[in-house]
Amino acid sequence: MLILRRTDVTDVLSGRETEIIDLVADTYRLHDAGQTSLPHSVFLRFPEEHHSRDRIIGLPAYRGGERPAAGMKWIASFPGNVTSGTERASAAILLNSLAHGRPLALVEGAVISARRTAASAALAARELTTARPPASVLLVGCGVINLEILRFLAAALPDLREAALYDTDPARAEAFALRCAEEVPDVKAQPVSDLAAGLGAHRLVSLATTAATPHMTLSDCGPDTTVLHVSLRDLTAEAILGAVNVVDDADHVCRERTSLDLAQQAAGNRDFIAAPIGALLRGTATVRRQPERPVVYSPFGLGVLDVALAEFVREEAGRRGLGVRVDDFLPV
């Protein structure tokens, strides 16, 4: 058994945003072509009131193609951690051998989860704004995910020069601006206090919050806006129904009371979904922008992306001699 720590994962993935975006794109193509196996995620919740926002999610997955991999991500989301200075999410990914089924590696998963999420958002931003690439982005939610999204957007969108930062905690936005300046220096990042004005001023918006229920519409967005709805529960059902919607997988994203699940309940169907991103990448579907209707990308966060990226890390770590090997983890 190979155990790959957070430092090992970070060492392998640092500076490889473009490669990660390409890996995510390839995995979406395979998924759309039916070359993955992806059962529904399992949500472990707790009966106590003080745990009402907490959950642990299991995401089993198999990726086929030339670089097959199988495994499971086990990720905990405890939003209350943020107020105590601890990261909201922690995760581990277990990879299994496709030759004999035995576990091959246990990989720290929070970094992989954040970067595959950011790569998915940046990929969608690039594909959905090809005709008119944006020069700025509004980041709503100043946490780990939007920091990674900004880093990946800078790699995917060469014209990106400015980032407006909005958070319900202004001090958090100020501190976030300093981190952005250190880690993405080519993009000028500044806090903003007026969310409505920010939505109207920027054609690209990234929503990465800890919201548990919908709290915003898109009525303040200008024409030709693309929204990366990464946290999945920010937008009202009416906002979703009034948008042109792209998803990663309709069966996965239209459940567990996401905004799209609520929209499905309101509409009685999924006709509001224009296309999955895998079909756009394969050229089997297209998305036409419509006047006064923003394009919204809502990725559930497919476990197959985590497994694919974890296998990439495992292979590279093996070549570099990284990680801790436990030879007697399993019987000989």
mmCIF file of C-alpha atoms in Angstrom:
data_model
loop_
_atom_site.group_PDB
_atom_site.id
_atom_site.type_symbol
_atom_site.label_atom_id
_atom_site.label_comp_id
_atom_site.label_asym_id
_atom_site.label_seq_id
_atom_site.Cartn_x
_atom_site.Cartn_y
_atom_site.Cartn_z
ATOM 1 C CA MET A 1 0.000 0.000 0.000
ATOM 2 C CA LEU A 2 1.327 3.409 -0.966
ATOM 3 C CA ILE A 3 0.258 6.328 1.235
ATOM 4 C CA LEU A 4 0.527 9.720 -0.434
ATOM 5 C CA ARG A 5 0.436 12.661 1.924
ATOM 6 C CA ARG A 6 -0.772 16.182 1.206
ATOM 7 C CA THR A 7 2.806 17.332 0.568
ATOM 8 C CA ASP A 8 3.317 14.505 -1.938
ATOM 9 C CA VAL A 9 0.124 15.411 -3.813
ATOM 10 C CA THR A 10 0.988 19.113 -3.835
ATOM 11 C CA ASP A 11 4.512 18.401 -5.085
ATOM 12 C CA VAL A 12 3.157 16.396 -8.015
ATOM 13 C CA LEU A 13 0.391 18.829 -9.016
ATOM 14 C CA SER A 14 2.048 22.213 -8.512
ATOM 15 C CA GLY A 15 2.309 24.228 -11.711
ATOM 16 C CA ARG A 16 0.444 21.641 -13.798
ATOM 17 C CA GLU A 17 -2.884 23.430 -14.204
ATOM 18 C CA THR A 18 -2.987 22.954 -17.985
ATOM 19 C CA GLU A 19 -2.297 19.215 -17.708
ATOM 20 C CA ILE A 20 -4.985 18.837 -15.070
ATOM 21 C CA ILE A 21 -7.524 20.691 -17.235
ATOM 22 C CA ASP A 22 -6.661 18.376 -20.143
ATOM 23 C CA LEU A 23 -7.063 15.304 -17.903
ATOM 24 C CA VAL A 24 -10.458 16.525 -16.705
ATOM 25 C CA ALA A 25 -11.537 17.192 -20.308
ATOM 26 C CA ASP A 26 -10.468 13.698 -21.397
ATOM 27 C CA THR A 27 -12.367 12.162 -18.478
ATOM 28 C CA TYR A 28 -15.535 14.082 -19.369
ATOM 29 C CA ARG A 29 -15.264 12.800 -22.943
ATOM 30 C CA LEU A 30 -14.910 9.227 -21.710
ATOM 31 C CA HIS A 31 -17.880 9.688 -19.385
ATOM 32 C CA ASP A 32 -20.052 11.043 -22.173
ATOM 33 C CA ALA A 33 -18.993 8.138 -24.395
ATOM 34 C CA GLY A 34 -20.100 5.599 -21.768
ATOM 35 C CA GLN A 35 -16.594 4.504 -20.775
ATOM 36 C CA THR A 36 -16.973 5.171 -17.055
ATOM 37 C CA SER A 37 -18.890 3.593 -14.201
ATOM 38 C CA LEU A 38 -20.274 6.096 -11.732
ATOM 39 C CA PRO A 39 -22.807 5.028 -9.092
ATOM 40 C CA HIS A 40 -24.631 7.739 -7.207
ATOM 41 C CA SER A 41 -22.705 9.270 -4.337
ATOM 42 C CA VAL A 42 -23.551 8.171 -0.810
ATOM 43 C CA PHE A 43 -24.302 10.956 1.669
ATOM 44 C CA LEU A 44 -23.684 10.245 5.340
ATOM 45 C CA ARG A 45 -25.555 12.753 7.504
ATOM 46 C CA PHE A 46 -26.007 13.004 11.268
ATOM 47 C CA PRO A 47 -29.180 13.146 13.371
ATOM 48 C CA GLU A 48 -27.952 15.729 15.893
ATOM 49 C CA GLU A 49 -28.959 19.362 15.353
ATOM 50 C CA HIS A 50 -25.409 20.660 15.847
ATOM 51 C CA HIS A 51 -24.346 18.428 12.928
ATOM 52 C CA SER A 52 -27.190 19.499 10.629
ATOM 53 C CA ARG A 53 -24.893 21.121 8.025
ATOM 54 C CA ASP A 54 -22.192 18.454 8.192
ATOM 55 C CA ARG A 55 -21.898 15.508 5.835
ATOM 56 C CA ILE A 56 -19.451 12.885 4.594
ATOM 57 C CA ILE A 57 -19.796 11.760 0.988
ATOM 58 C CA GLY A 58 -18.579 8.579 -0.681
ATOM 59 C CA LEU A 59 -17.946 8.734 -4.441
ATOM 60 C CA PRO A 60 -17.024 5.386 -6.072
ATOM 61 C CA ALA A 61 -15.927 5.549 -9.703
ATOM 62 C CA TYR A 62 -14.207 3.796 -12.606
ATOM 63 C CA ARG A 63 -12.533 5.491 -15.555
ATOM 64 C CA GLY A 64 -11.911 3.418 -18.683
ATOM 65 C CA GLY A 65 -9.931 4.350 -21.768
ATOM 66 C CA GLU A 66 -6.180 4.095 -22.188
ATOM 67 C CA ARG A 67 -5.445 4.881 -18.522
ATOM 68 C CA PRO A 68 -8.099 2.971 -16.546
ATOM 69 C CA ALA A 69 -8.462 3.502 -12.810
ATOM 70 C CA ALA A 70 -10.927 2.572 -10.077
ATOM 71 C CA GLY A 71 -11.437 3.723 -6.523
ATOM 72 C CA MET A 72 -13.453 5.855 -4.151
ATOM 73 C CA LYS A 73 -13.267 9.316 -2.645
ATOM 74 C CA TRP A 74 -14.461 9.789 0.933
ATOM 75 C CA ILE A 75 -14.867 13.514 1.599
ATOM 76 C CA ALA A 76 -16.133 15.294 4.691
ATOM 77 C CA SER A 77 -17.718 18.749 4.543
ATOM 78 C CA PHE A 78 -17.997 20.487 7.914
ATOM 79 C CA PRO A 79 -18.826 24.160 7.164
ATOM 80 C CA GLY A 80 -18.425 25.163 10.798
ATOM 81 C CA ASN A 81 -14.692 24.505 10.524
ATOM 82 C CA VAL A 82 -14.270 27.790 8.664
ATOM 83 C CA THR A 83 -15.089 29.913 11.704
ATOM 84 C CA SER A 84 -12.449 28.100 13.752
ATOM 85 C CA GLY A 85 -9.767 28.544 11.102
ATOM 86 C CA THR A 86 -9.864 24.953 9.843
ATOM 87 C CA GLU A 87 -10.551 23.968 6.234
ATOM 88 C CA ARG A 88 -14.163 23.037 5.541
ATOM 89 C CA ALA A 89 -13.352 19.872 3.597
ATOM 90 C CA SER A 90 -11.029 16.941 4.170
ATOM 91 C CA ALA A 91 -10.781 13.842 2.014
ATOM 92 C CA ALA A 92 -9.024 10.598 1.221
ATOM 93 C CA ILE A 93 -9.050 8.612 -2.016
ATOM 94 C CA LEU A 94 -8.552 4.861 -2.153
ATOM 95 C CA LEU A 95 -7.327 3.405 -5.457
ATOM 96 C CA ASN A 96 -7.779 -0.267 -6.294
ATOM 97 C CA SER A 97 -5.860 -2.505 -8.671
ATOM 98 C CA LEU A 98 -7.792 -3.502 -11.768
ATOM 99 C CA ALA A 99 -5.734 -6.704 -11.955
ATOM 100 C CA HIS A 100 -6.727 -8.196 -8.588
ATOM 101 C CA GLY A 101 -8.894 -5.592 -6.829
ATOM 102 C CA ARG A 102 -6.533 -5.020 -3.936
ATOM 103 C CA PRO A 103 -6.040 -1.469 -2.668
ATOM 104 C CA LEU A 104 -3.004 0.160 -4.272
ATOM 105 C CA ALA A 105 -2.819 3.586 -2.685
ATOM 106 C CA LEU A 106 -4.410 5.860 -0.113
ATOM 107 C CA VAL A 107 -4.141 9.421 -1.374
ATOM 108 C CA GLU A 108 -4.822 12.669 0.493
ATOM 109 C CA GLY A 109 -7.879 13.885 -1.364
ATOM 110 C CA ALA A 110 -8.620 17.487 -0.399
ATOM 111 C CA VAL A 111 -6.003 18.938 -2.754
ATOM 112 C CA ILE A 112 -7.131 16.643 -5.564
ATOM 113 C CA SER A 113 -10.786 17.514 -4.925
ATOM 114 C CA ALA A 114 -10.102 21.255 -4.979
ATOM 115 C CA ARG A 115 -7.990 21.122 -8.126
ATOM 116 C CA ARG A 116 -10.265 18.871 -10.139
ATOM 117 C CA THR A 117 -13.142 21.178 -9.159
ATOM 118 C CA ALA A 118 -11.174 24.211 -10.289
ATOM 119 C CA ALA A 119 -10.076 22.501 -13.495
ATOM 120 C CA SER A 120 -13.683 21.620 -14.305
ATOM 121 C CA ALA A 121 -14.773 25.236 -13.747
ATOM 122 C CA ALA A 122 -11.910 26.653 -15.821
ATOM 123 C CA LEU A 123 -12.542 24.173 -18.607
ATOM 124 C CA ALA A 124 -16.218 25.179 -18.731
ATOM 125 C CA ALA A 125 -15.309 28.870 -18.635
ATOM 126 C CA ARG A 126 -12.981 28.403 -21.601
ATOM 127 C CA GLU A 127 -15.455 26.340 -23.628
ATOM 128 C CA LEU A 128 -18.466 28.562 -22.922
ATOM 129 C CA THR A 129 -16.738 31.892 -23.611
ATOM 130 C CA THR A 130 -14.756 30.979 -26.730
ATOM 131 C CA ALA A 131 -16.452 33.602 -28.874
ATOM 132 C CA ARG A 132 -15.732 36.395 -26.382
ATOM 133 C CA PRO A 133 -13.190 35.505 -23.673
ATOM 134 C CA PRO A 134 -13.642 37.525 -20.459
ATOM 135 C CA ALA A 135 -11.014 39.862 -19.034
ATOM 136 C CA SER A 136 -12.431 39.754 -15.491
ATOM 137 C CA VAL A 137 -14.246 37.467 -13.081
ATOM 138 C CA LEU A 138 -16.406 37.934 -9.986
ATOM 139 C CA LEU A 139 -15.603 35.367 -7.290
ATOM 140 C CA VAL A 140 -18.447 34.908 -4.802
ATOM 141 C CA GLY A 141 -17.152 33.106 -1.723
ATOM 142 C CA CYS A 142 -13.566 33.717 -0.642
ATOM 143 C CA GLY A 143 -12.339 30.259 0.265
ATOM 144 C CA VAL A 144 -10.061 27.472 -0.913
ATOM 145 C CA ILE A 145 -12.139 26.511 -3.942
ATOM 146 C CA ASN A 146 -12.373 29.986 -5.470
ATOM 147 C CA LEU A 147 -8.653 30.501 -4.926
ATOM 148 C CA GLU A 148 -7.985 27.348 -6.944
ATOM 149 C CA ILE A 149 -10.564 28.392 -9.524
ATOM 150 C CA LEU A 150 -8.792 31.734 -9.976
ATOM 151 C CA ARG A 151 -5.467 29.936 -10.439
ATOM 152 C CA PHE A 152 -6.956 27.607 -13.074
ATOM 153 C CA LEU A 153 -8.879 30.411 -14.798
ATOM 154 C CA ALA A 154 -5.601 32.294 -15.195
ATOM 155 C CA ALA A 155 -4.184 29.234 -16.972
ATOM 156 C CA ALA A 156 -7.249 28.668 -19.170
ATOM 157 C CA LEU A 157 -8.108 32.286 -20.031
ATOM 158 C CA PRO A 158 -5.031 34.250 -21.189
ATOM 159 C CA ASP A 159 -7.023 37.514 -21.327
ATOM 160 C CA LEU A 160 -8.012 37.384 -17.652
ATOM 161 C CA ARG A 161 -6.627 40.428 -15.838
ATOM 162 C CA GLU A 162 -8.986 41.294 -12.950
ATOM 163 C CA ALA A 163 -10.896 39.491 -10.202
ATOM 164 C CA ALA A 164 -13.563 41.071 -8.017
ATOM 165 C CA LEU A 165 -13.935 39.338 -4.653
ATOM 166 C CA TYR A 166 -17.206 39.174 -2.726
ATOM 167 C CA ASP A 167 -17.853 37.483 0.601
ATOM 168 C CA THR A 168 -20.476 37.994 3.291
ATOM 169 C CA ASP A 169 -17.517 38.582 5.628
ATOM 170 C CA PRO A 170 -15.643 41.670 4.318
ATOM 171 C CA ALA A 171 -12.555 40.856 6.403
ATOM 172 C CA ARG A 172 -12.394 37.456 4.754
ATOM 173 C CA ALA A 173 -12.489 39.098 1.327
ATOM 174 C CA GLU A 174 -9.641 41.432 2.314
ATOM 175 C CA ALA A 175 -7.479 38.547 3.499
ATOM 176 C CA PHE A 176 -8.374 36.584 0.368
ATOM 177 C CA ALA A 177 -7.168 39.456 -1.820
ATOM 178 C CA LEU A 178 -3.720 39.180 -0.240
ATOM 179 C CA ARG A 179 -3.577 35.458 -0.978
ATOM 180 C CA CYS A 180 -4.633 36.052 -4.572
ATOM 181 C CA ALA A 181 -1.871 38.637 -4.986
ATOM 182 C CA GLU A 182 0.678 36.093 -3.763
ATOM 183 C CA GLU A 183 -0.533 33.075 -5.696
ATOM 184 C CA VAL A 184 -2.023 34.562 -8.880
ATOM 185 C CA PRO A 185 -0.026 37.798 -9.276
ATOM 186 C CA ASP A 186 -0.936 38.347 -12.933
ATOM 187 C CA VAL A 187 -4.594 38.884 -12.016
ATOM 188 C CA LYS A 188 -5.425 42.035 -10.042
ATOM 189 C CA ALA A 189 -7.784 40.996 -7.234
ATOM 190 C CA GLN A 190 -9.866 43.502 -5.256
ATOM 191 C CA PRO A 191 -12.709 43.068 -2.734
ATOM 192 C CA VAL A 192 -16.134 44.487 -3.593
ATOM 193 C CA SER A 193 -18.997 45.178 -1.212
ATOM 194 C CA ASP A 194 -21.938 45.346 -3.636
ATOM 195 C CA LEU A 195 -22.875 41.920 -4.995
ATOM 196 C CA ALA A 196 -25.532 43.243 -7.361
ATOM 197 C CA ALA A 197 -23.121 45.713 -8.920
ATOM 198 C CA GLY A 198 -20.502 42.991 -9.242
ATOM 199 C CA LEU A 199 -22.903 40.687 -11.055
ATOM 200 C CA GLY A 200 -23.663 43.464 -13.518
ATOM 201 C CA ALA A 201 -20.043 44.417 -14.085
ATOM 202 C CA HIS A 202 -18.469 41.016 -14.844
ATOM 203 C CA ARG A 203 -19.348 38.570 -17.612
ATOM 204 C CA LEU A 204 -17.804 35.621 -15.741
ATOM 205 C CA VAL A 205 -18.980 34.713 -12.224
ATOM 206 C CA SER A 206 -17.817 31.883 -9.963
ATOM 207 C CA LEU A 207 -20.059 30.827 -7.070
ATOM 208 C CA ALA A 208 -18.170 28.756 -4.490
ATOM 209 C CA THR A 209 -19.871 29.241 -1.137
ATOM 210 C CA THR A 210 -21.029 27.055 1.743
ATOM 211 C CA ALA A 211 -24.704 27.936 1.142
ATOM 212 C CA ALA A 212 -27.093 25.115 2.034
ATOM 213 C CA THR A 213 -30.170 26.711 0.456
ATOM 214 C CA PRO A 214 -30.697 29.066 -2.525
ATOM 215 C CA HIS A 215 -30.137 32.722 -1.722
ATOM 216 C CA MET A 216 -29.646 34.600 -4.995
ATOM 217 C CA THR A 217 -31.041 35.227 -8.450
ATOM 218 C CA LEU A 218 -29.275 36.279 -11.632
ATOM 219 C CA SER A 219 -31.473 39.305 -12.323
ATOM 220 C CA ASP A 220 -28.522 41.670 -11.848
ATOM 221 C CA CYS A 221 -26.348 39.901 -14.417
ATOM 222 C CA GLY A 222 -25.619 41.674 -17.653
ATOM 223 C CA PRO A 223 -26.070 40.078 -21.068
ATOM 224 C CA ASP A 224 -23.621 37.375 -22.122
ATOM 225 C CA THR A 225 -22.855 36.293 -18.524
ATOM 226 C CA THR A 226 -21.409 32.868 -17.752
ATOM 227 C CA VAL A 227 -21.912 31.582 -14.202
ATOM 228 C CA LEU A 228 -19.809 28.776 -12.729
ATOM 229 C CA HIS A 229 -22.285 27.438 -10.184
ATOM 230 C CA VAL A 230 -19.752 25.289 -8.360
ATOM 231 C CA SER A 231 -21.386 25.123 -4.935
ATOM 232 C CA LEU A 232 -24.710 24.045 -6.505
ATOM 233 C CA ARG A 233 -27.089 25.522 -3.937
ATOM 234 C CA ASP A 234 -26.728 29.290 -4.401
ATOM 235 C CA LEU A 235 -29.268 29.919 -7.164
ATOM 236 C CA THR A 236 -33.039 29.823 -6.857
ATOM 237 C CA ALA A 237 -35.007 27.372 -8.958
ATOM 238 C CA GLU A 238 -36.376 30.327 -10.909
ATOM 239 C CA ALA A 239 -32.848 31.486 -11.723
ATOM 240 C CA ILE A 240 -31.956 28.035 -13.022
ATOM 241 C CA LEU A 241 -35.132 27.818 -15.101
ATOM 242 C CA GLY A 242 -34.374 31.226 -16.599
ATOM 243 C CA ALA A 243 -30.838 30.253 -17.652
ATOM 244 C CA VAL A 244 -29.176 28.157 -20.341
ATOM 245 C CA ASN A 245 -27.855 25.260 -18.274
ATOM 246 C CA VAL A 246 -24.816 23.059 -18.804
ATOM 247 C CA VAL A 247 -24.028 20.228 -16.357
ATOM 248 C CA ASP A 248 -21.503 17.443 -15.967
ATOM 249 C CA ASP A 249 -24.142 14.740 -15.435
ATOM 250 C CA ALA A 250 -27.874 15.400 -15.116
ATOM 251 C CA ASP A 251 -28.605 12.269 -13.065
ATOM 252 C CA HIS A 252 -26.011 13.222 -10.471
ATOM 253 C CA VAL A 253 -26.622 16.959 -10.258
ATOM 254 C CA CYS A 254 -30.435 16.789 -10.090
ATOM 255 C CA ARG A 255 -30.592 15.298 -6.593
ATOM 256 C CA GLU A 256 -29.886 16.051 -2.925
ATOM 257 C CA ARG A 257 -31.765 19.374 -3.076
ATOM 258 C CA THR A 258 -29.295 21.145 -5.316
ATOM 259 C CA SER A 259 -30.627 24.185 -7.140
ATOM 260 C CA LEU A 260 -31.113 21.990 -10.205
ATOM 261 C CA ASP A 261 -32.972 19.391 -8.152
ATOM 262 C CA LEU A 262 -35.333 22.137 -6.952
ATOM 263 C CA ALA A 263 -35.713 23.395 -10.531
ATOM 264 C CA GLN A 264 -36.539 19.856 -11.652
ATOM 265 C CA GLN A 265 -39.203 19.597 -8.967
ATOM 266 C CA ALA A 266 -40.686 22.945 -9.986
ATOM 267 C CA ALA A 267 -40.687 22.181 -13.724
ATOM 268 C CA GLY A 268 -41.547 18.507 -13.538
ATOM 269 C CA ASN A 269 -38.785 17.689 -16.036
ATOM 270 C CA ARG A 270 -35.171 18.374 -16.986
ATOM 271 C CA ASP A 271 -35.830 20.201 -20.214
ATOM 272 C CA PHE A 272 -34.054 23.259 -18.779
ATOM 273 C CA ILE A 273 -30.699 21.439 -19.170
ATOM 274 C CA ALA A 274 -29.207 22.272 -22.559
ATOM 275 C CA ALA A 275 -26.259 19.846 -22.628
ATOM 276 C CA PRO A 276 -23.637 17.985 -20.620
ATOM 277 C CA ILE A 277 -20.118 19.310 -20.917
ATOM 278 C CA GLY A 278 -18.814 15.979 -22.185
ATOM 279 C CA ALA A 279 -21.063 16.247 -25.235
ATOM 280 C CA LEU A 280 -19.860 19.795 -25.872
ATOM 281 C CA LEU A 281 -16.261 18.598 -25.736
ATOM 282 C CA ARG A 282 -16.999 15.684 -28.083
ATOM 283 C CA GLY A 283 -18.849 17.935 -30.515
ATOM 284 C CA THR A 284 -22.102 15.974 -30.242
ATOM 285 C CA ALA A 285 -23.975 18.930 -28.723
ATOM 286 C CA THR A 286 -23.815 22.718 -28.885
ATOM 287 C CA VAL A 287 -25.048 25.524 -26.677
ATOM 288 C CA ARG A 288 -26.560 28.656 -28.191
ATOM 289 C CA ARG A 289 -26.544 31.794 -26.117
ATOM 290 C CA GLN A 290 -29.857 33.584 -25.858
ATOM 291 C CA PRO A 291 -30.438 37.291 -25.159
ATOM 292 C CA GLU A 292 -30.898 38.109 -21.458
ATOM 293 C CA ARG A 293 -30.365 34.465 -20.416
ATOM 294 C CA PRO A 294 -27.096 33.721 -18.632
ATOM 295 C CA VAL A 295 -25.303 30.454 -19.228
ATOM 296 C CA VAL A 296 -24.958 28.504 -15.970
ATOM 297 C CA TYR A 297 -22.504 25.625 -15.520
ATOM 298 C CA SER A 298 -23.431 23.366 -12.601
ATOM 299 C CA PRO A 299 -20.968 20.504 -12.054
ATOM 300 C CA PHE A 300 -21.894 17.949 -9.424
ATOM 301 C CA GLY A 301 -18.237 17.047 -9.035
ATOM 302 C CA LEU A 302 -18.015 13.556 -10.443
ATOM 303 C CA GLY A 303 -15.953 11.070 -8.469
ATOM 304 C CA VAL A 304 -14.407 9.802 -11.681
ATOM 305 C CA LEU A 305 -12.447 13.059 -11.885
ATOM 306 C CA ASP A 306 -10.984 12.428 -8.430
ATOM 307 C CA VAL A 307 -10.052 8.863 -9.305
ATOM 308 C CA ALA A 308 -8.481 9.897 -12.615
ATOM 309 C CA LEU A 309 -6.420 12.644 -10.988
ATOM 310 C CA ALA A 310 -5.468 10.456 -8.014
ATOM 311 C CA GLU A 311 -4.173 7.804 -10.431
ATOM 312 C CA PHE A 312 -2.181 10.499 -12.239
ATOM 313 C CA VAL A 313 -0.658 11.474 -8.885
ATOM 314 C CA ARG A 314 0.037 7.846 -7.941
ATOM 315 C CA GLU A 315 1.874 7.161 -11.193
ATOM 316 C CA GLU A 316 3.979 10.312 -10.971
ATOM 317 C CA ALA A 317 4.694 9.811 -7.262
ATOM 318 C CA GLY A 318 5.895 6.299 -8.056
ATOM 319 C CA ARG A 319 8.335 7.637 -10.625
ATOM 320 C CA ARG A 320 9.642 10.198 -8.131
ATOM 321 C CA GLY A 321 9.791 7.853 -5.157
ATOM 322 C CA LEU A 322 7.323 9.929 -3.144
ATOM 323 C CA GLY A 323 5.039 8.688 -0.394
ATOM 324 C CA VAL A 324 5.195 6.103 2.360
ATOM 325 C CA ARG A 325 5.026 2.444 1.393
ATOM 326 C CA VAL A 326 3.473 -0.004 3.882
ATOM 327 C CA ASP A 327 4.558 -3.440 2.712
ATOM 328 C CA ASP A 328 2.617 -5.469 5.303
ATOM 329 C CA PHE A 329 -0.731 -3.665 4.945
ATOM 330 C CA LEU A 330 -2.199 -6.738 3.207
ATOM 331 C CA PRO A 331 -1.437 -10.436 3.667
ATOM 332 C CA VAL A 332 1.222 -11.730 1.277
#
